[in-house]
Coordinates of C-alpha atoms and ligand atoms in Angstrom, one line a residue:
M1 CA 23.3 63.2 95.7
N2 CA 26.3 61.5 94.3
P3 CA 26.8 63.0 90.8
Y4 CA 28.3 59.8 89.5
Q5 CA 24.8 58.3 89.8
L6 CA 23.7 60.5 87.0
L7 CA 25.8 58.5 84.6
P8 CA 23.8 56.0 82.5
P9 CA 25.3 52.5 82.3
V10 CA 26.7 51.7 78.9
H11 CA 24.2 48.9 78.4
E12 CA 21.2 51.2 79.1
V13 CA 22.3 53.7 76.4
L14 CA 23.0 50.8 74.0
V15 CA 19.5 49.3 74.2
S16 CA 17.7 52.6 74.0
P17 CA 15.5 52.9 71.0
E18 CA 17.4 56.1 69.9
A19 CA 20.7 54.2 69.9
Q20 CA 19.2 51.3 68.0
E21 CA 17.8 53.6 65.4
L22 CA 21.2 55.2 65.0
I23 CA 22.9 51.9 64.4
D24 CA 20.2 51.0 62.0
I25 CA 20.3 54.2 59.9
W26 CA 24.1 54.6 59.8
Q27 CA 25.0 50.9 59.6
V28 CA 27.7 51.3 62.3
P29 CA 29.1 47.9 63.4
G30 CA 27.7 47.0 66.8
K31 CA 31.0 46.6 68.5
L32 CA 32.3 49.9 67.3
F33 CA 29.1 51.6 68.5
K34 CA 29.5 50.1 71.9
D35 CA 33.1 51.5 72.1
W36 CA 31.7 54.9 71.3
V37 CA 29.1 54.7 74.0
Q38 CA 31.8 53.7 76.5
E39 CA 34.0 56.6 75.4
E40 CA 31.1 59.1 75.8
V41 CA 30.1 57.8 79.2
D42 CA 33.8 58.0 80.3
Y43 CA 33.9 61.5 79.0
E44 CA 30.9 62.5 81.1
R45 CA 32.6 60.8 84.1
E46 CA 35.7 63.0 83.6
L47 CA 33.6 66.1 83.4
I48 CA 32.0 65.2 86.7
A49 CA 35.5 64.5 88.2
E50 CA 36.7 67.9 87.0
K51 CA 33.5 69.4 88.4
K52 CA 32.5 70.7 85.1
T53 CA 29.1 69.2 85.4
S54 CA 28.0 71.6 88.0
D55 CA 24.3 71.9 87.0
D56 CA 22.5 70.4 90.1
S57 CA 19.2 70.1 88.3
L58 CA 20.7 67.8 85.6
T59 CA 18.9 64.5 85.4
R60 CA 20.0 61.1 84.1
P61 CA 17.7 61.3 81.0
Q62 CA 19.2 64.7 80.2
L63 CA 22.7 63.4 80.4
T64 CA 21.8 60.4 78.3
S65 CA 20.3 62.7 75.7
Q66 CA 23.6 64.7 75.6
I67 CA 25.5 61.5 75.0
L68 CA 23.1 60.4 72.2
K69 CA 23.5 63.8 70.6
R70 CA 27.3 63.3 70.4
L71 CA 26.7 59.7 69.2
T72 CA 24.6 61.1 66.4
R73 CA 27.4 63.4 65.3
R74 CA 29.8 60.5 65.4
C75 CA 27.5 58.4 63.2
R76 CA 27.1 61.2 60.7
D77 CA 30.9 61.4 60.3
F78 CA 31.3 57.6 60.4
S79 CA 33.0 55.8 57.6
P80 CA 34.2 52.2 58.0
Y81 CA 37.3 52.8 56.0
N82 CA 40.3 55.1 56.1
L83 CA 40.6 55.3 52.3
R84 CA 37.5 57.2 51.5
H85 CA 35.6 58.6 48.5
V86 CA 36.0 62.4 48.5
V87 CA 34.6 65.0 46.1
N88 CA 37.3 67.0 44.3
A89 CA 36.0 70.5 44.0
T90 CA 39.5 72.0 43.6
G91 CA 39.4 71.8 39.8
T92 CA 42.9 70.2 39.7
V93 CA 42.3 67.2 37.5
L94 CA 45.3 65.1 38.5
H95 CA 45.3 66.0 42.2
T96 CA 48.2 63.9 43.6
N97 CA 46.8 64.1 47.2
L98 CA 43.4 63.0 46.0
G99 CA 44.5 59.9 44.1
R100 CA 45.5 61.4 40.7
A101 CA 43.6 59.9 37.8
R102 CA 40.1 58.3 38.1
L103 CA 39.4 55.3 36.0
S104 CA 36.8 55.2 33.2
E105 CA 33.7 53.2 33.8
R106 CA 35.0 50.6 31.4
A107 CA 38.3 50.3 33.2
A108 CA 36.6 50.1 36.6
A109 CA 34.3 47.4 35.4
Q110 CA 37.4 45.4 34.2
V111 CA 39.0 45.8 37.6
V112 CA 36.0 44.4 39.3
K113 CA 35.8 41.5 36.9
S114 CA 39.5 40.6 37.2
A115 CA 39.3 40.8 41.0
T116 CA 36.2 38.7 41.5
H117 CA 36.9 36.0 38.9
Y118 CA 39.7 33.8 37.9
S119 CA 41.6 35.0 34.8
N120 CA 44.2 34.0 32.3
L121 CA 46.7 36.2 34.0
E122 CA 49.5 33.7 33.5
Y123 CA 47.8 31.1 31.4
D124 CA 47.9 30.7 27.6
L125 CA 44.4 29.9 26.4
E126 CA 45.7 28.7 23.0
S127 CA 48.1 26.1 24.3
G128 CA 46.5 25.4 27.7
R129 CA 49.9 26.0 29.3
R130 CA 51.6 28.5 31.5
G131 CA 51.6 32.0 30.0
S132 CA 53.2 35.3 30.8
R133 CA 51.4 38.3 32.4
H134 CA 53.5 40.6 30.2
S135 CA 51.6 39.3 27.1
I136 CA 48.3 40.5 28.6
I137 CA 49.1 44.1 28.0
Q138 CA 51.7 43.9 25.3
D139 CA 49.4 44.2 22.3
M140 CA 47.3 47.1 23.5
L141 CA 50.4 49.0 24.7
A142 CA 52.1 48.4 21.4
K143 CA 49.1 49.7 19.5
A144 CA 48.6 52.7 21.8
S145 CA 52.2 53.8 21.8
G146 CA 53.3 52.6 18.3
T147 CA 56.2 50.7 19.7
E148 CA 57.8 47.3 19.1
A149 CA 57.6 46.2 22.7
A150 CA 56.4 47.3 26.1
M151 CA 56.0 46.3 29.7
V152 CA 54.5 47.6 32.9
V153 CA 55.8 48.0 36.4
N154 CA 54.4 49.5 39.6
N155 CA 54.9 53.2 38.8
N156 CA 57.1 55.4 36.7
A157 CA 59.6 55.9 39.6
A158 CA 60.0 52.1 39.6
A159 CA 60.4 52.2 35.8
V160 CA 63.2 54.7 36.0
Y161 CA 65.0 52.8 38.8
F162 CA 64.6 49.5 36.9
I163 CA 66.0 50.8 33.6
L164 CA 69.0 52.4 35.3
R165 CA 69.7 49.3 37.3
A166 CA 69.3 46.9 34.4
F167 CA 71.3 48.9 31.8
A168 CA 73.6 51.2 33.7
Q169 CA 74.6 49.7 37.1
G170 CA 78.3 50.3 37.6
A171 CA 78.4 52.5 34.4
E172 CA 77.9 56.1 33.5
V173 CA 74.7 57.9 32.6
I174 CA 74.8 61.3 31.1
V175 CA 72.0 63.8 32.1
S176 CA 71.6 67.5 31.4
R177 CA 71.8 69.7 34.5
G178 CA 68.6 71.3 33.3
E179 CA 66.8 68.0 33.7
L180 CA 67.8 66.9 37.2
V181 CA 64.4 67.3 38.5
E182 CA 62.7 66.4 41.8
I183 CA 59.1 65.3 41.5
G184 CA 56.6 65.3 44.3
G185 CA 59.2 65.7 47.0
S186 CA 60.2 62.0 47.1
F187 CA 61.4 61.4 43.6
R188 CA 64.8 62.9 42.6
V189 CA 66.6 61.7 39.5
S190 CA 70.0 62.0 41.2
T191 CA 68.9 60.0 44.2
I192 CA 67.3 57.2 42.1
M193 CA 70.4 57.1 40.0
E194 CA 72.6 56.7 43.1
E195 CA 70.3 54.0 44.4
S196 CA 70.5 52.1 41.1
G197 CA 74.3 52.0 41.2
A198 CA 74.7 54.1 38.1
K199 CA 77.1 57.0 38.0
L200 CA 75.6 60.3 37.1
I201 CA 77.5 62.5 34.7
E202 CA 76.0 65.9 34.7
V203 CA 76.5 68.0 31.6
G204 CA 75.5 71.5 30.5
T205 CA 74.0 74.2 32.8
T206 CA 70.5 74.7 34.3
N207 CA 69.3 76.6 31.3
K208 CA 71.4 75.4 28.4
T209 CA 72.8 72.1 27.2
H210 CA 74.4 71.7 23.8
P211 CA 75.1 68.6 21.7
S212 CA 78.8 69.1 22.3
D213 CA 78.3 68.8 26.1
Y214 CA 77.1 65.3 25.6
E215 CA 79.7 64.5 23.0
E216 CA 82.5 65.5 25.4
A217 CA 81.1 63.5 28.2
L218 CA 80.7 60.3 26.1
S219 CA 83.3 57.6 27.0
D220 CA 83.6 53.9 26.9
K221 CA 82.0 53.8 30.4
T222 CA 78.8 55.5 29.1
A223 CA 75.9 53.1 29.2
M224 CA 73.1 55.6 28.6
I225 CA 72.1 59.1 27.9
M226 CA 69.0 59.9 29.9
K227 CA 66.5 62.6 29.1
V228 CA 64.1 63.6 31.8
H229 CA 60.9 65.5 30.9
T230 CA 60.9 68.4 33.3
S231 CA 57.2 67.9 34.0
N232 CA 56.7 70.2 36.9
F233 CA 58.7 73.2 36.1
K234 CA 59.6 75.3 33.1
T235 CA 62.8 77.1 32.3
V236 CA 61.9 80.0 30.2
G237 CA 64.0 82.6 28.4
F238 CA 67.5 81.8 27.3
T239 CA 67.2 78.0 27.2
E240 CA 68.4 75.2 25.0
E241 CA 68.0 71.4 25.3
V242 CA 69.1 68.6 23.0
P243 CA 66.2 66.6 21.5
A244 CA 66.3 62.7 21.6
K245 CA 66.8 62.7 17.8
E246 CA 70.1 64.5 18.2
L247 CA 71.1 62.3 21.1
K248 CA 70.5 59.3 19.0
R249 CA 72.8 60.7 16.4
I250 CA 75.5 61.4 19.0
V251 CA 75.5 57.9 20.4
S252 CA 75.4 56.1 17.0
S253 CA 78.5 58.0 16.0
S254 CA 80.3 56.6 19.0
A255 CA 82.9 54.0 18.1
S256 CA 81.9 51.3 20.5
E257 CA 80.0 48.2 19.5
D258 CA 77.4 48.6 22.3
A259 CA 76.2 52.1 21.5
P260 CA 74.8 53.8 24.7
I261 CA 71.0 53.6 25.1
V262 CA 69.0 56.8 24.7
Y263 CA 66.3 56.7 27.4
E264 CA 63.6 59.3 27.9
D265 CA 61.6 59.6 31.1
L266 CA 58.5 61.3 29.7
G267 CA 56.8 61.7 33.1
S268 CA 53.2 62.1 32.0
G269 CA 53.4 60.4 28.7
S270 CA 50.4 61.7 26.9
L271 CA 48.6 59.6 24.4
Y272 CA 46.1 62.4 23.6
P273 CA 47.3 65.4 21.6
F274 CA 46.3 68.1 24.1
K275 CA 48.6 70.4 22.2
N276 CA 46.3 70.4 19.2
E277 CA 43.6 71.8 21.5
G278 CA 45.9 74.5 22.6
I279 CA 46.6 72.9 26.0
G280 CA 50.3 72.6 27.0
D281 CA 53.0 71.1 24.9
E282 CA 53.4 67.6 26.4
P283 CA 55.4 65.3 24.2
L284 CA 53.3 62.5 22.7
V285 CA 54.5 58.9 23.5
K286 CA 54.4 57.9 19.8
Q287 CA 56.5 61.0 18.8
A288 CA 59.1 60.4 21.5
L289 CA 59.8 56.9 20.1
K290 CA 59.7 58.1 16.5
D291 CA 62.2 60.8 17.5
G292 CA 64.7 58.1 18.3
A293 CA 64.6 57.2 22.0
D294 CA 65.5 53.5 22.4
L295 CA 63.4 53.4 25.6
I296 CA 60.8 55.6 27.1
S297 CA 58.8 55.4 30.4
F298 CA 55.8 57.2 31.7
S299 CA 53.1 57.1 34.4
G300 CA 49.8 55.2 34.1
D301 CA 47.9 57.6 36.3
K302 CA 48.9 61.0 35.0
L303 CA 47.7 62.3 31.6
L304 CA 47.0 58.7 30.4
G305 CA 44.2 58.6 32.9
G306 CA 44.6 55.0 34.0
P307 CA 45.8 53.1 37.1
Q308 CA 49.0 53.7 39.0
A309 CA 51.6 52.1 36.8
G310 CA 54.9 52.7 35.0
V311 CA 54.9 51.9 31.3
I312 CA 58.2 51.1 29.7
A313 CA 58.2 51.0 25.9
G314 CA 60.8 50.8 23.1
R315 CA 63.2 48.4 21.4
K316 CA 62.2 44.8 21.7
A317 CA 65.7 43.5 22.6
L318 CA 65.9 46.0 25.5
I319 CA 62.4 45.2 26.7
D320 CA 63.1 41.4 26.5
K321 CA 66.1 41.9 28.7
L322 CA 64.0 43.8 31.2
K323 CA 61.4 41.1 31.3
K324 CA 64.0 38.5 32.1
H325 CA 65.6 40.6 34.8
P326 CA 65.0 39.5 38.5
L327 CA 63.7 42.9 39.3
A328 CA 60.8 42.4 36.9
R329 CA 59.3 40.1 39.5
V330 CA 59.9 42.5 42.3
L331 CA 58.2 45.4 40.5
R332 CA 55.4 43.5 38.8
V333 CA 51.9 44.8 38.8
D334 CA 48.7 43.2 40.0
K335 CA 46.0 41.8 37.8
M336 CA 43.7 44.6 38.7
T337 CA 46.2 47.1 37.4
L338 CA 46.6 45.2 34.2
A339 CA 42.9 45.1 33.8
A340 CA 42.5 48.8 34.3
L341 CA 45.4 49.7 32.1
E342 CA 44.2 47.5 29.2
A343 CA 40.8 48.9 29.3
T344 CA 42.1 52.5 29.5
L345 CA 44.3 51.9 26.5
F346 CA 41.5 50.3 24.6
D347 CA 39.7 53.7 24.5
Y348 CA 42.7 55.3 23.0
V349 CA 43.2 52.6 20.4
Y350 CA 39.5 52.3 19.5
P351 CA 38.0 55.7 20.5
E352 CA 34.3 55.7 20.2
N353 CA 33.5 58.9 21.9
E354 CA 36.5 61.2 21.3
L355 CA 37.9 59.8 24.6
N356 CA 35.2 61.5 26.6
D357 CA 35.0 58.2 28.4
N358 CA 38.3 58.9 30.0
P359 CA 37.7 61.2 33.0
T360 CA 41.2 62.7 32.9
V361 CA 41.1 63.6 29.2
R362 CA 37.4 64.7 29.5
D363 CA 38.0 67.0 32.5
I364 CA 41.1 68.6 30.9
L365 CA 39.3 69.3 27.7
K366 CA 36.1 70.8 29.3
S367 CA 35.6 74.4 28.1
R368 CA 34.5 77.2 30.5
E369 CA 31.2 77.4 28.7
Q370 CA 30.5 73.7 29.2
I371 CA 31.3 74.0 32.9
R372 CA 29.4 77.2 33.3
E373 CA 26.2 75.5 32.2
T374 CA 26.3 73.1 35.1
V375 CA 27.4 75.8 37.5
Q376 CA 24.5 78.0 36.5
H377 CA 22.0 75.2 36.8
T378 CA 23.2 74.3 40.3
F379 CA 23.2 78.0 41.3
N380 CA 19.6 78.4 40.2
E381 CA 18.5 75.3 42.1
L382 CA 20.0 76.5 45.3
Q383 CA 19.7 80.3 45.2
G384 CA 16.1 80.6 46.4
S385 CA 16.4 78.3 49.4
L386 CA 19.4 79.8 51.2
H387 CA 19.3 82.0 54.3
S388 CA 22.8 82.5 55.7
V389 CA 24.9 81.4 52.8
S390 CA 25.4 83.5 49.7
L391 CA 26.6 82.2 46.4
S392 CA 27.9 83.7 43.2
V393 CA 29.0 82.3 39.9
E394 CA 32.6 83.1 39.2
E395 CA 35.2 82.6 36.5
E396 CA 38.6 81.2 37.6
T397 CA 41.3 79.0 36.3
S398 CA 42.1 75.4 37.1
K399 CA 45.3 73.4 37.0
V400 CA 46.1 70.0 35.3
G401 CA 48.0 68.9 38.4
G402 CA 50.1 65.8 39.0
G403 CA 53.2 67.9 38.2
T404 CA 52.1 68.2 34.5
M405 CA 51.8 71.3 32.4
P406 CA 52.6 73.5 35.4
L407 CA 52.0 76.8 33.6
E408 CA 48.7 75.8 32.0
E409 CA 45.8 77.8 33.3
L410 CA 42.5 76.1 32.2
P411 CA 39.7 78.6 32.0
T412 CA 37.0 77.4 34.4
C413 CA 33.8 78.4 36.2
G414 CA 32.5 77.6 39.7
I415 CA 30.6 78.8 42.7
A416 CA 32.1 81.1 45.3
L417 CA 30.4 80.8 48.7
T418 CA 30.4 82.9 51.9
K419 CA 28.4 82.4 55.1
E420 CA 27.3 85.0 57.6
G421 CA 29.4 84.8 60.8
M422 CA 31.8 82.1 59.5
S423 CA 35.2 82.4 57.9
A424 CA 36.0 80.8 54.6
N425 CA 38.5 78.6 56.4
A426 CA 35.8 77.4 58.8
C427 CA 33.5 76.7 55.8
E428 CA 36.3 74.8 54.1
R429 CA 36.6 72.6 57.3
F430 CA 32.9 72.1 57.4
F431 CA 33.0 70.8 53.8
R432 CA 35.8 68.4 54.7
K433 CA 33.6 66.7 57.3
G434 CA 30.9 64.1 56.9
D435 CA 30.3 60.9 55.1
I436 CA 31.6 62.2 51.7
P437 CA 34.1 65.1 52.2
V438 CA 34.1 67.9 49.6
I439 CA 37.6 69.4 49.1
C440 CA 37.5 73.0 48.0
R441 CA 39.8 75.9 47.5
V442 CA 39.8 79.1 49.6
S443 CA 40.5 82.3 47.8
E444 CA 40.0 85.9 48.9
D445 CA 38.2 84.7 52.0
R446 CA 35.6 82.8 50.0
L447 CA 35.1 79.2 49.5
F448 CA 35.5 78.4 45.8
M449 CA 34.1 75.2 44.2
D450 CA 35.6 74.6 40.8
F451 CA 33.1 72.5 38.8
R452 CA 35.6 71.2 36.3
T453 CA 36.2 68.1 38.4
L454 CA 32.6 67.5 39.5
D455 CA 30.5 64.6 38.1
K456 CA 26.8 64.4 38.2
E457 CA 26.8 62.3 41.4
D458 CA 29.2 64.8 43.0
L459 CA 26.8 67.7 42.3
L460 CA 24.2 66.1 44.7
V461 CA 26.9 65.8 47.4
V462 CA 27.9 69.4 46.9
K463 CA 24.3 70.7 47.0
N464 CA 23.6 68.8 50.2
K465 CA 26.8 70.2 51.7
I466 CA 25.7 73.8 50.8
L467 CA 22.3 73.3 52.3
A468 CA 23.7 71.7 55.4
L469 CA 26.1 74.7 55.9
D470 CA 23.2 77.0 55.5
N471 CA 21.5 75.2 58.4
V472 CA 24.4 75.4 60.9
N473 CA 24.7 78.4 63.1
G474 CA 28.0 80.2 63.1
E475 CA 31.4 79.3 64.2
G476 CA 31.3 75.7 62.9
Ligands
PLP501 C1 55.7 61.9 37.8 C2 57.1 61.6 37.3 C3 57.8 60.5 37.7 C4 57.3 59.6 38.7 O1 56.2 58.9 38.2 P1 55.2 58.0 39.2 O2 54.3 57.3 38.3 O3 54.6 59.0 40.1 O4 56.1 57.1 40.0 C5 59.0 60.3 37.2 N1 59.6 61.2 36.3 C6 58.9 62.2 35.8 C7 59.5 63.1 34.8 C8 57.6 62.5 36.3 O5 56.9 63.6 35.8

């Protein structure tokens, strides 16, 4: 018989009770499901054309059932969106590839509210007239950073560009060679500087820069001395840098009327004193301003634990100039960002719970003992019901991530997993599949799940993944 007659018509597969049940359970849009059926039938047709369907005894119901099996798999992996919720079991708190900081519940609720309702975004409720979106965030930022004035742009890279462009276009900016960093591959201080039209004057060497280096480079063309926090690397050993306080002294002794601006790109800009807990030595935003910087900038979604944003703070006259600059409109943030940032800052200004509401701060501060409790609990729950998967409770270290505190090793605890007949890399791939992917580390040919970055909800996903892995046979 003609083997093509084995192929079920698309319609026949679609109306089968099995297909209807799949659509029902997985909530796949009907049109998309139909496309899948078409693709699967086409695939079977190709197999026949290539004579790979050689089994003469194959019947149409059998072929249909093969197609349905593959449709089931597609449904299981189906997600309507490309941007998806994943579980971060790497332990890296500010994982740049996984979206950096997560918002607190309070901040997330504010985002939803601002997005689904009208707001006073640019409306002054006192006067009933037009207001400014800058004033929305001004108070909370000023309180949190202890500054005269502040504003927000899209991210810290934008803040750096904006400040250079507004205050140093066509003029000179002095930067230490030890601070000409590249962050995340796409942000280079020297490139941003060139793009802004400011002229970079490099001083000092990679490991040492002295006050006299700045003094010698200072001229009437100098618009700014810029300090860049070398977030993602550390020069150790024979090193010297010049603190903002000293830079301020150097510029104020310059003869010109318009003393050059001292600007410090803090990178992470911590509002929480992690250093007091023995974690890293990130400069505090408040301290940087006290030390004499005229302007500072930092990210919203690094150590602050808020939305993607670039916060600029400092002297009011300078901030006012920025607010009036045409680029302010180009780089402005959305109402959802403002809502998230204000709520994030609120928890710093009025902490109720020692900031345990902020997921970034909370995750960085978690002790190994705290983490171990959850690990042990999960381990005990699973241990008895596994056949081909073996688990062990292990101590490891996690990273802060996001290019911050690169040398910091946070003591952590997690579960190492191996499966009979399957490599760690294959297990890692298996964990990445499915409705909610779980992203893990592989070390010493074992899958490692760091529990530092797992929430209660995540635990359920992880447990189900482990049980599902236990049930598949080999290869994966
Ligand atoms: C991360 C970082 C930036 C870029 O900040 P984004 O918010 O990612 O744009 C700029 N400068 C320093 C020193 C940084 O660490």
